[in-house]
Structure formats: structure tokens, C-alpha cells
Amino acid sequence: MQRIATRCKTAKDETSLVTKKARKEVEKSCDEAKHCYSLPSTGGDYECVEFGNGYSVNLPSRSCACRKCDLSGIPCRHAVSVIRENGLEVEDFISDYYLTSKWQGLYMNGLSPVNGPKFWKKSGGDRIEAPPYKRPPGRPKGKARIKGVNESPKKNVTKVD
Ligand SMILES: [Zn+2]
């Protein structure tokens, strides 16, 4: 209950459109995108070239050959390159899962506090007691067996003839 309340407060204090984690990932992708340039095709397809290697990017489906966009929902450096060259905003291509409003919605309905026994409703039935003690089978632990008269005595005891 306390953990959910703490997280609810943290989420409410967030002021930006997307969460902090998503912003950091996008900033990282934006830094890495400086080595990329894109070549347009049809149907929203682009080829992003990075160090002589091509990556096929599809903006409408938010997918890339490196699969980072597909798996994380955050644009990779190739998608960022394509988005920037088309004059679009990178934040618009972040998955809705990273929206601050979604995060806040997760912790809106916390656990309800519970009243103590003083406030419990009386049922009117008999009081429930603990079950009677039943001795378990076998010798109690720590109790050695009492040896018989003709059994061998302890080892340290000296025999007297
Ligand atoms: Zn990529």
C-alpha cells in the first residue's frame, strides 16, 4: 500500500509528456543518429545508412531492421534520423506505453486501508479456540531412553568386581 502510494506521488510529480526512461533513451538515440542519413522509398519506407550499412525503416509501422523500435517502442537512431529529415517530432513516435498519463493511471487505484479488529463486525457465533493439544507420536526430543538393569553402563564408569 505504501509502495503504491509512493509511486503514485512520483508519477504525479512528472510534468513531461513521456516518462524519464523514455526521454533518456530518445536522447541517446538522438546522439547516435548523427552518423546516419536516410534515403526515401515509397509507402513510408526509408533506407537509413550508417557507416555504409543500410537499415530499412518504416515510419507508419514504427519498425526498423535493427528491431529496437519494434521491441522497445522507442525510436532507434535510424528511425530518429528518418524522423528528423522529414521535419517530424521524435516524441510523437514514442509508444503510448511511455506516456506519463499511462504511468499515472497505473497507480490511481491503490490498495484500500484495513480497519483493525475493533471495527470488525460481530457474527454472533461461538468463539473459535485453538484445537486441543495432541501429543505427537514417538519419543520427545532431548529425552534419552532409560536403560534397563542388565544393559551395559556408560563408558566412563569403571567396573568394580
Ligand atoms: Zn534501427
CSV table of C-alpha atoms and ligand atoms in Angstrom, one decimal:
chain,number,residue,atom,x,y,z
A,1,MET,CA,0.0,0.0,0.0
A,2,GLN,CA,2.8,2.4,0.9
A,3,ARG,CA,4.8,1.4,-2.1
A,4,ILE,CA,1.9,2.1,-4.4
A,5,ALA,CA,1.3,5.5,-2.7
A,6,THR,CA,5.0,6.4,-3.1
A,7,ARG,CA,5.0,5.5,-6.8
A,8,CYS,CA,1.7,7.4,-7.3
A,9,LYS,CA,3.3,10.5,-5.9
A,10,THR,CA,6.4,10.1,-8.1
A,11,ALA,CA,4.2,9.6,-11.2
A,12,LYS,CA,2.1,12.7,-10.3
A,13,ASP,CA,5.2,14.8,-10.0
A,14,GLU,CA,6.2,14.0,-13.6
A,15,THR,CA,5.4,17.0,-15.8
A,16,SER,CA,6.6,16.0,-19.2
A,17,LEU,CA,4.6,14.1,-21.9
A,18,VAL,CA,6.7,10.9,-21.6
A,19,THR,CA,8.5,9.2,-18.8
A,20,LYS,CA,12.1,9.9,-17.7
A,21,LYS,CA,13.3,6.5,-19.0
A,22,ALA,CA,11.8,7.1,-22.5
A,23,ARG,CA,13.4,10.6,-22.6
A,24,LYS,CA,16.8,9.2,-21.8
A,25,GLU,CA,16.5,6.5,-24.4
A,26,VAL,CA,15.4,9.1,-27.1
A,27,GLU,CA,18.3,11.4,-26.1
A,28,LYS,CA,20.7,8.5,-26.5
A,29,SER,CA,19.2,7.7,-29.9
A,30,CYS,CA,19.4,11.3,-31.0
A,31,ASP,CA,23.1,11.4,-30.1
A,32,GLU,CA,23.8,8.3,-32.0
A,33,ALA,CA,21.8,9.4,-35.1
A,34,LYS,CA,24.5,11.9,-36.1
A,35,HIS,CA,26.2,9.2,-38.1
A,36,CYS,CA,23.1,8.3,-40.1
A,37,TYR,CA,21.4,9.7,-43.2
A,38,SER,CA,18.3,8.3,-44.9
A,39,LEU,CA,17.1,7.6,-48.5
A,40,PRO,CA,13.4,7.7,-49.1
A,41,SER,CA,11.4,5.0,-50.8
A,42,THR,CA,7.6,4.6,-51.2
A,43,GLY,CA,4.9,3.6,-48.7
A,44,GLY,CA,6.7,5.2,-45.7
A,45,ASP,CA,9.8,3.1,-46.3
A,46,TYR,CA,13.3,4.6,-45.9
A,47,GLU,CA,16.8,3.2,-46.0
A,48,CYS,CA,18.9,4.6,-43.3
A,49,VAL,CA,22.6,4.4,-43.9
A,50,GLU,CA,25.1,4.2,-41.0
A,51,PHE,CA,28.8,3.6,-41.6
A,52,GLY,CA,28.0,2.2,-45.1
A,53,ASN,CA,25.4,-0.3,-43.8
A,54,GLY,CA,21.7,0.1,-44.7
A,55,TYR,CA,18.8,-0.3,-42.3
A,56,SER,CA,15.2,-0.4,-43.7
A,57,VAL,CA,12.9,1.8,-41.6
A,58,ASN,CA,9.1,2.0,-42.0
A,59,LEU,CA,7.8,5.1,-40.2
A,60,PRO,CA,4.0,4.3,-40.2
A,61,SER,CA,4.6,0.9,-38.5
A,62,ARG,CA,7.5,2.3,-36.4
A,63,SER,CA,9.8,-0.5,-37.3
A,64,CYS,CA,13.5,-0.8,-38.2
A,65,ALA,CA,15.8,-3.6,-39.3
A,66,CYS,CA,17.8,-3.3,-36.0
A,67,ARG,CA,14.5,-4.2,-34.2
A,68,LYS,CA,15.0,-1.8,-31.4
A,69,CYS,CA,11.9,0.2,-32.3
A,70,ASP,CA,9.8,-3.0,-32.6
A,71,LEU,CA,10.9,-4.3,-29.2
A,72,SER,CA,11.1,-1.2,-27.1
A,73,GLY,CA,8.6,1.2,-28.6
A,74,ILE,CA,11.3,3.9,-28.6
A,75,PRO,CA,12.7,5.1,-31.9
A,76,CYS,CA,16.2,3.8,-32.6
A,77,ARG,CA,19.0,6.0,-34.1
A,78,HIS,CA,18.0,5.0,-37.6
A,79,ALA,CA,14.3,6.0,-37.0
A,80,VAL,CA,15.4,9.2,-35.4
A,81,SER,CA,17.5,10.1,-38.5
A,82,VAL,CA,14.5,9.5,-40.7
A,83,ILE,CA,12.1,11.4,-38.4
A,84,ARG,CA,14.4,14.4,-38.3
A,85,GLU,CA,15.0,14.5,-42.0
A,86,ASN,CA,11.2,14.6,-42.6
A,87,GLY,CA,10.8,17.5,-40.1
A,88,LEU,CA,8.7,15.5,-37.6
A,89,GLU,CA,8.9,15.4,-33.8
A,90,VAL,CA,10.7,12.4,-32.4
A,91,GLU,CA,8.4,12.4,-29.3
A,92,ASP,CA,5.4,11.6,-31.5
A,93,PHE,CA,6.9,8.3,-32.4
A,94,ILE,CA,7.4,7.0,-28.8
A,95,SER,CA,5.0,4.3,-27.9
A,96,ASP,CA,1.9,5.2,-25.9
A,97,TYR,CA,3.1,2.9,-23.1
A,98,TYR,CA,5.7,5.5,-22.1
A,99,LEU,CA,3.1,8.3,-21.7
A,100,THR,CA,3.1,9.9,-18.3
A,101,SER,CA,-0.7,9.7,-18.3
A,102,LYS,CA,-0.5,5.9,-18.6
A,103,TRP,CA,2.1,5.7,-15.8
A,104,GLN,CA,-0.1,7.9,-13.6
A,105,GLY,CA,-3.1,5.7,-14.4
A,106,LEU,CA,-1.3,2.6,-13.2
A,107,TYR,CA,-1.2,3.9,-9.6
A,108,MET,CA,-4.5,5.7,-9.4
A,109,ASN,CA,-6.3,2.8,-7.7
A,110,GLY,CA,-4.2,1.8,-4.7
A,111,LEU,CA,-5.0,-0.7,-2.0
A,112,SER,CA,-7.7,0.3,0.5
A,113,PRO,CA,-6.6,0.7,4.1
A,114,VAL,CA,-7.9,-2.0,6.5
A,115,ASN,CA,-9.6,-1.2,9.8
A,116,GLY,CA,-8.4,-3.0,13.0
A,117,PRO,CA,-10.3,-5.7,15.0
A,118,LYS,CA,-12.1,-3.1,17.0
A,119,PHE,CA,-14.2,-2.3,13.9
A,120,TRP,CA,-14.8,-5.8,12.8
A,121,LYS,CA,-18.4,-7.0,12.5
A,122,LYS,CA,-19.6,-9.4,15.2
A,123,SER,CA,-21.0,-12.6,13.7
A,124,GLY,CA,-22.8,-13.8,16.9
A,125,GLY,CA,-21.4,-17.3,16.7
A,126,ASP,CA,-19.2,-19.2,19.1
A,127,ARG,CA,-15.7,-18.0,19.8
A,128,ILE,CA,-13.2,-20.0,17.8
A,129,GLU,CA,-10.5,-21.5,20.0
A,130,ALA,CA,-7.2,-23.2,19.2
A,131,PRO,CA,-7.6,-27.0,18.7
A,132,PRO,CA,-6.7,-29.2,21.7
A,133,TYR,CA,-3.1,-30.3,22.0
A,134,LYS,CA,-2.4,-33.7,20.6
A,135,ARG,CA,0.9,-35.4,21.7
A,136,PRO,CA,2.8,-36.4,18.5
A,137,PRO,CA,4.0,-40.0,18.2
A,138,GLY,CA,7.5,-41.0,19.2
A,139,ARG,CA,9.9,-40.1,22.0
A,140,PRO,CA,10.2,-36.4,22.8
A,141,LYS,CA,13.4,-34.8,21.6
A,142,GLY,CA,16.1,-34.5,24.3
A,143,LYS,CA,14.7,-37.3,26.4
A,144,ALA,CA,17.1,-40.3,26.4
A,145,ARG,CA,15.7,-43.8,26.9
A,146,ILE,CA,16.1,-45.2,30.4
A,147,LYS,CA,18.4,-48.2,30.2
A,148,GLY,CA,17.5,-51.5,31.8
A,149,VAL,CA,19.2,-53.1,34.8
A,150,ASN,CA,21.3,-55.6,32.8
A,151,GLU,CA,22.2,-53.2,29.9
A,152,SER,CA,25.8,-52.0,29.6
A,153,PRO,CA,26.6,-49.0,31.7
A,154,LYS,CA,28.1,-45.7,30.4
A,155,LYS,CA,31.7,-46.0,29.0
A,156,ASN,CA,33.3,-43.7,31.6
A,157,VAL,CA,32.1,-45.6,34.6
A,158,THR,CA,34.7,-48.1,35.9
A,159,LYS,CA,33.7,-51.6,36.7
A,160,VAL,CA,34.1,-52.8,40.2
A,161,ASP,CA,34.5,-56.6,40.6
B,1,ZN,ZN,17.2,0.9,-36.1
